[in-house]
Coordinates of C-alpha atoms in Angstrom, one line a residue:
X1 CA 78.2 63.1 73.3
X2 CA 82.0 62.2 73.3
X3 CA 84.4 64.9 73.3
X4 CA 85.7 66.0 69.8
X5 CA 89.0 65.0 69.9
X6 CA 89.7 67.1 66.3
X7 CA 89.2 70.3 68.9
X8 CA 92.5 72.2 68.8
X9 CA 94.2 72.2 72.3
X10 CA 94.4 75.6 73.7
X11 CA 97.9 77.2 73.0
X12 CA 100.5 77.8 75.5
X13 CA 99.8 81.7 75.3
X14 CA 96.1 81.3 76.2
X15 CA 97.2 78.9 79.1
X16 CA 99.3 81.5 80.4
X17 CA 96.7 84.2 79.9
X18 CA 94.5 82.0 81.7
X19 CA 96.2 81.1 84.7
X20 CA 97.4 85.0 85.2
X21 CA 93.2 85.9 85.3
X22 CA 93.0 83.3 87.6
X23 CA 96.0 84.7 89.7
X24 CA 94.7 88.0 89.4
X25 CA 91.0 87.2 90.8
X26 CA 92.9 85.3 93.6
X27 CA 94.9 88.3 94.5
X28 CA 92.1 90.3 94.6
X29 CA 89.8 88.3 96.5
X30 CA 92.5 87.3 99.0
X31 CA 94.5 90.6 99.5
X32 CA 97.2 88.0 99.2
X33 CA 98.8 85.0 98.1
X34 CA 102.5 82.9 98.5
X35 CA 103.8 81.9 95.0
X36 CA 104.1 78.1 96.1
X37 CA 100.5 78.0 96.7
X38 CA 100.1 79.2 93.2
X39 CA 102.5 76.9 91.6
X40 CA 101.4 74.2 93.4
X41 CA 97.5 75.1 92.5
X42 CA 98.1 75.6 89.2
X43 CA 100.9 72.7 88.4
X44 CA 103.7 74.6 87.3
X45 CA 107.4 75.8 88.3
X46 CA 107.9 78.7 91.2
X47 CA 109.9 81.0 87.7
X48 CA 106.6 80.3 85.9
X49 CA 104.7 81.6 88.6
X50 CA 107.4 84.7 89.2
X51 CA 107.0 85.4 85.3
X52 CA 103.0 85.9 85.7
X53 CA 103.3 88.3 88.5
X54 CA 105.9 89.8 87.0
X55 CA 103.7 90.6 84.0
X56 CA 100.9 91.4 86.0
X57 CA 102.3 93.7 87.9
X58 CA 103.3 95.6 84.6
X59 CA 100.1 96.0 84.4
X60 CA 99.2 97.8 87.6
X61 CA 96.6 94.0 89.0
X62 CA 99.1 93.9 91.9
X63 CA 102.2 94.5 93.9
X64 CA 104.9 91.4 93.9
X65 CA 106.2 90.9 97.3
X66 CA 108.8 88.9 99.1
X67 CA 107.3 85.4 99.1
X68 CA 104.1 86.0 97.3
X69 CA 102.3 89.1 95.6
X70 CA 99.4 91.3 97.1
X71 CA 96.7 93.7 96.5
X72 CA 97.8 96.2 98.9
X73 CA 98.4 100.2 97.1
X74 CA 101.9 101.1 97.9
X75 CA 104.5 103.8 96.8
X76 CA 104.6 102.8 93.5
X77 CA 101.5 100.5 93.1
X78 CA 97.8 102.0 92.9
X79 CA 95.9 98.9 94.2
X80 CA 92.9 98.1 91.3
X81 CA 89.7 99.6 91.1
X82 CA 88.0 97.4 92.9
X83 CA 90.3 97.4 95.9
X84 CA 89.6 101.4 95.8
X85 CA 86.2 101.3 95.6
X86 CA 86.1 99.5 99.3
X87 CA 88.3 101.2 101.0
X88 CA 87.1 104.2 102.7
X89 CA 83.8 104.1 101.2
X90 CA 81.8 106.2 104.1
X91 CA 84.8 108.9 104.3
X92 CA 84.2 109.6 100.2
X93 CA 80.6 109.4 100.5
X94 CA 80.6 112.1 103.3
X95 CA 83.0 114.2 101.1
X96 CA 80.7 113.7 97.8
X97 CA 77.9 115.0 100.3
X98 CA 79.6 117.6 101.4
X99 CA 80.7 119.5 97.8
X100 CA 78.1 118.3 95.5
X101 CA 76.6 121.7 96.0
X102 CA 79.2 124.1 94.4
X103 CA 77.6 122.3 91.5
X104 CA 75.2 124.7 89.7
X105 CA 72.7 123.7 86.9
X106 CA 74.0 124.1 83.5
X107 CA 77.8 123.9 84.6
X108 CA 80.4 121.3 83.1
X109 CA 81.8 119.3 85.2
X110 CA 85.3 117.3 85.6
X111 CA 85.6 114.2 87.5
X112 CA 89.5 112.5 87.4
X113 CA 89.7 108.3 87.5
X114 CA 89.4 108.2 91.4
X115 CA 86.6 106.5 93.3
X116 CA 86.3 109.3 95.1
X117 CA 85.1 111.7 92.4
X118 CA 82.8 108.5 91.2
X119 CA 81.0 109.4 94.6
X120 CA 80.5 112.7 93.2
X121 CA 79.5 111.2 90.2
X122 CA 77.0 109.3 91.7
X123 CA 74.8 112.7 92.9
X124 CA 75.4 114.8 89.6
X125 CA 72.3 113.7 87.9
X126 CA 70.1 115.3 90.5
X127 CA 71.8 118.4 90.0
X128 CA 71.3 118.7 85.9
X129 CA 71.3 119.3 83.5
X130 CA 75.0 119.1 83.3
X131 CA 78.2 118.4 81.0
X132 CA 80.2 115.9 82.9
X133 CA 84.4 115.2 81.2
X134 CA 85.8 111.8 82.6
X135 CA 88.5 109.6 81.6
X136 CA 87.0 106.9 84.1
X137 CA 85.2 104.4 82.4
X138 CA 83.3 103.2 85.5
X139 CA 81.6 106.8 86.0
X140 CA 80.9 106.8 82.2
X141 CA 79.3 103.9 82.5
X142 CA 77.5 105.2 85.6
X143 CA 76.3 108.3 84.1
X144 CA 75.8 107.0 80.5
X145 CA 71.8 106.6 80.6
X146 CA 71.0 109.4 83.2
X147 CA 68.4 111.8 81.9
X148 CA 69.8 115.6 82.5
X149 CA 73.5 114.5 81.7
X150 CA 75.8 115.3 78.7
X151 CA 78.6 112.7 78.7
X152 CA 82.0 113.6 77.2
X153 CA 84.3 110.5 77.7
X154 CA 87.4 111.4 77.1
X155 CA 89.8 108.1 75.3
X156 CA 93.0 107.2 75.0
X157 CA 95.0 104.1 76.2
X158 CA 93.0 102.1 78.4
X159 CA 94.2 100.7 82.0
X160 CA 92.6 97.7 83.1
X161 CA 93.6 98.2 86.5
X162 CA 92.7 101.9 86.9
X163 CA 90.0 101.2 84.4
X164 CA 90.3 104.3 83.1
X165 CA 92.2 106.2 79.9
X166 CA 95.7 107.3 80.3
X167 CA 98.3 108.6 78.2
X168 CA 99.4 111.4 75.7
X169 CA 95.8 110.7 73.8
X170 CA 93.9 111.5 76.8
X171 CA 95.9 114.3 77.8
X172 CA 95.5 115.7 74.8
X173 CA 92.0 115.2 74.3
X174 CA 91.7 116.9 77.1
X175 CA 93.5 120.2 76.6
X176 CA 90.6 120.6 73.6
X177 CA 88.6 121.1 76.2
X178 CA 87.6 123.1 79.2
X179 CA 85.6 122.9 82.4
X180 CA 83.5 125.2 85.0
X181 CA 84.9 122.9 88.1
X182 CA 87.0 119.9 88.5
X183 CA 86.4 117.2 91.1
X184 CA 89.2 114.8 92.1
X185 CA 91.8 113.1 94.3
X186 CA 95.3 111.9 95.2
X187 CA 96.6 109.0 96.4
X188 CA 99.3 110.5 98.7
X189 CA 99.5 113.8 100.8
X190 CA 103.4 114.5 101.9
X191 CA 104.6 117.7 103.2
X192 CA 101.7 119.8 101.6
X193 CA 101.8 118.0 97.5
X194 CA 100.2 115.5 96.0
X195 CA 101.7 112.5 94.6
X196 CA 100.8 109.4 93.1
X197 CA 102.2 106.2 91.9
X198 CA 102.9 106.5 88.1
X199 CA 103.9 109.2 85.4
X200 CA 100.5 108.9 83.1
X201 CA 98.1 109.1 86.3
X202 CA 100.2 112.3 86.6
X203 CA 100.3 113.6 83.5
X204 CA 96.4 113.3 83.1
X205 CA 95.5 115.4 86.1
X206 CA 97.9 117.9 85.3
X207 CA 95.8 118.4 82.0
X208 CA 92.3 118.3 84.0
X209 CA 93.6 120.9 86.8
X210 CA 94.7 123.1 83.4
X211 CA 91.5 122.9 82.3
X212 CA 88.7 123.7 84.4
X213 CA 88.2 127.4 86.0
X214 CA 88.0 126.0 89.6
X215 CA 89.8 122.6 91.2
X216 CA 87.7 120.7 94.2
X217 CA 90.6 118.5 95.3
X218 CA 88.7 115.8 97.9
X219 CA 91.0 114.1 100.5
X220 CA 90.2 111.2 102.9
X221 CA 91.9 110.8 105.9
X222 CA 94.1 107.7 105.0
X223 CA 95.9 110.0 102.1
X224 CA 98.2 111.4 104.9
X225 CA 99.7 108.2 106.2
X226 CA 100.2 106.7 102.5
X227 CA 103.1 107.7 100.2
X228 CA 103.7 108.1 96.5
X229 CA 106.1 108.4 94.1
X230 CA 105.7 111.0 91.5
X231 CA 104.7 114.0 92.8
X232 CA 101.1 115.9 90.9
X233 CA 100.8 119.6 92.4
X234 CA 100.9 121.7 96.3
X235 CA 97.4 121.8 98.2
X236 CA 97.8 125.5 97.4
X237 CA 97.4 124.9 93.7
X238 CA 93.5 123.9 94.6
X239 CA 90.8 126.4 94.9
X240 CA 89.7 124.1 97.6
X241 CA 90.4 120.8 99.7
X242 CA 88.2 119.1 101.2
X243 CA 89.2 117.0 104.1
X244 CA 86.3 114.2 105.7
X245 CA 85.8 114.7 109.5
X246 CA 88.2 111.7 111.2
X247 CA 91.2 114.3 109.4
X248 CA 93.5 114.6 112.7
X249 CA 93.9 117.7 114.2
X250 CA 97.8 117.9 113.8
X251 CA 96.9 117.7 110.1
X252 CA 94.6 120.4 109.8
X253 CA 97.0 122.2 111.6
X254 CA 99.4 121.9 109.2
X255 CA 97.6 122.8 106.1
X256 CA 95.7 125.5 107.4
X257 CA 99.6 127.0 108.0
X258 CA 100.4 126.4 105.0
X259 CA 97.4 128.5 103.7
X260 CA 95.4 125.7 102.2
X261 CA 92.1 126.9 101.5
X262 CA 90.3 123.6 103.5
X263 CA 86.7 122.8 104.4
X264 CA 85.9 119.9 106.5
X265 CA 83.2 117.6 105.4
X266 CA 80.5 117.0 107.9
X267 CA 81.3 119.9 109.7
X268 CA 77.9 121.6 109.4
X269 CA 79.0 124.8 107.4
X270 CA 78.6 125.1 103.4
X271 CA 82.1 124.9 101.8
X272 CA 83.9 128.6 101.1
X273 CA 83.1 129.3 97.0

């Protein structure tokens, strides 16, 4: 059948909004990519190219770098979701493992928009029944058809790249609320505080922390060697941390002086509670 040529042709916006989903799958799938490959793959000037990452990386997809643009968390980039969920997947596993216990029958729970609390997320059901309070939309959509588990998803504006809700909405719909015990995570660990790479991620865990009795605060290794901007709340604002087992010793050293109440994952003692 010949082509209608009546068809309309697709507008310059939906061009654009093509090519910057492409882009943003390439990014993703490649860690990293120059911006004369992608102006030469996709047929168009080196500023049209610079525009799309430009937008992109509005939208937290990736990080623009000299030359090209990558995928790589940084100071003031998060890295997406899925970048997240690959990295250090054994080190959150062990820490899920290790804390899912504090969780009691009958308790509501927190988890924050880190992959590391959707480990947690991942063992709640066999500890129900239980209330569980996200903003993440991947562990609502984990938890959404498990038998033994009250869902509260909490809305607001939504980040694609976090995949999650941010914002004054969230935050508020939160402070309606309150918690038995929080689970969640940082980005960065600097001289004993938390920090993280923008003012909303913030402002959302600083209304979760105010609204549960008790804060697990779960902590990979990696955390101390990366760096953030904004910074969330001291290690001593947690009723515990919990560290996984490849945690150098200079580091535990470090918290436990500054009074950190700390449990290492794997270690083959229950957490403190």
């Amino acid at each position: 059948m010949a082509e209608d040529a009546t068809a309309p042709a697709a507008s310059d916006a939906e061009v654009a909004r093509d090519r910057r989903e492409k882009i943003r799958r390439r990014v993703a799938d490649e860690g990293f990519v120059h911006v004369k490959s992608l102006a030469e793959t996709y047929d168009v000037s080196v500023m049209t190219i610079h525009r799309d990452l430009d937008a992109l990386q509005s939208e937290g997809w990736l990080r623009k770098i000299r030359g090209g643009a990558t995928a790589q968390p940084s100071a003031i980039y998060h890295g997406d979701v899925r970048h997240r969920l690959q990295a250090m997947a054994e080190a959150k596993r062990q820490l899920a493992h290790a804390t899912v216990d504090l969780v009691s029958p009958g308790a509501s729970v927190m988890i924050d928009e880190s992959t590391t609390g959707l480990a947690v997320a991942e063992l709640l059901p066999a500890r129900g029944p239980l209330t569980v309070i996200t903003n993440f939309l991947a562990a609502v959509n984990l938890l959404a058809d498990k038998p033994g588990i009250d869902l509260i998803a909490l809305g607001g504006a939504y980040y694609p790249a976090y995949d999650a809700f941010l914002g004054l909405r969230t935050s508020e719909a939160i402070r309606s609320l309150h918690a038995d015990v929080l689970f969640m995570s940082t980005t960065a660990i600097t001289n004993g505080h938390c920090y993280h790479q923008s003012q909303e991620t913030v402002a959302v865990k600083r209304a979760l922390m105010d609204s549960a009795d008790r804060r697990v605060l779960l902590v990979d290794h990696s955390k101390f060697a990366k760096n953030g901007l904004h910074q969330l709340a001291p290690l001593t604002a947690f009723d515990l941390v919990v560290v996984d087992s490849e945690t150098p010793q200079d580091e535990l050293a470090a918290l436990r002086a500054r009074s950190v109440p700390l449990h290492i994952a794997g270690s083959g003692t229950p957490p403190p509670w």
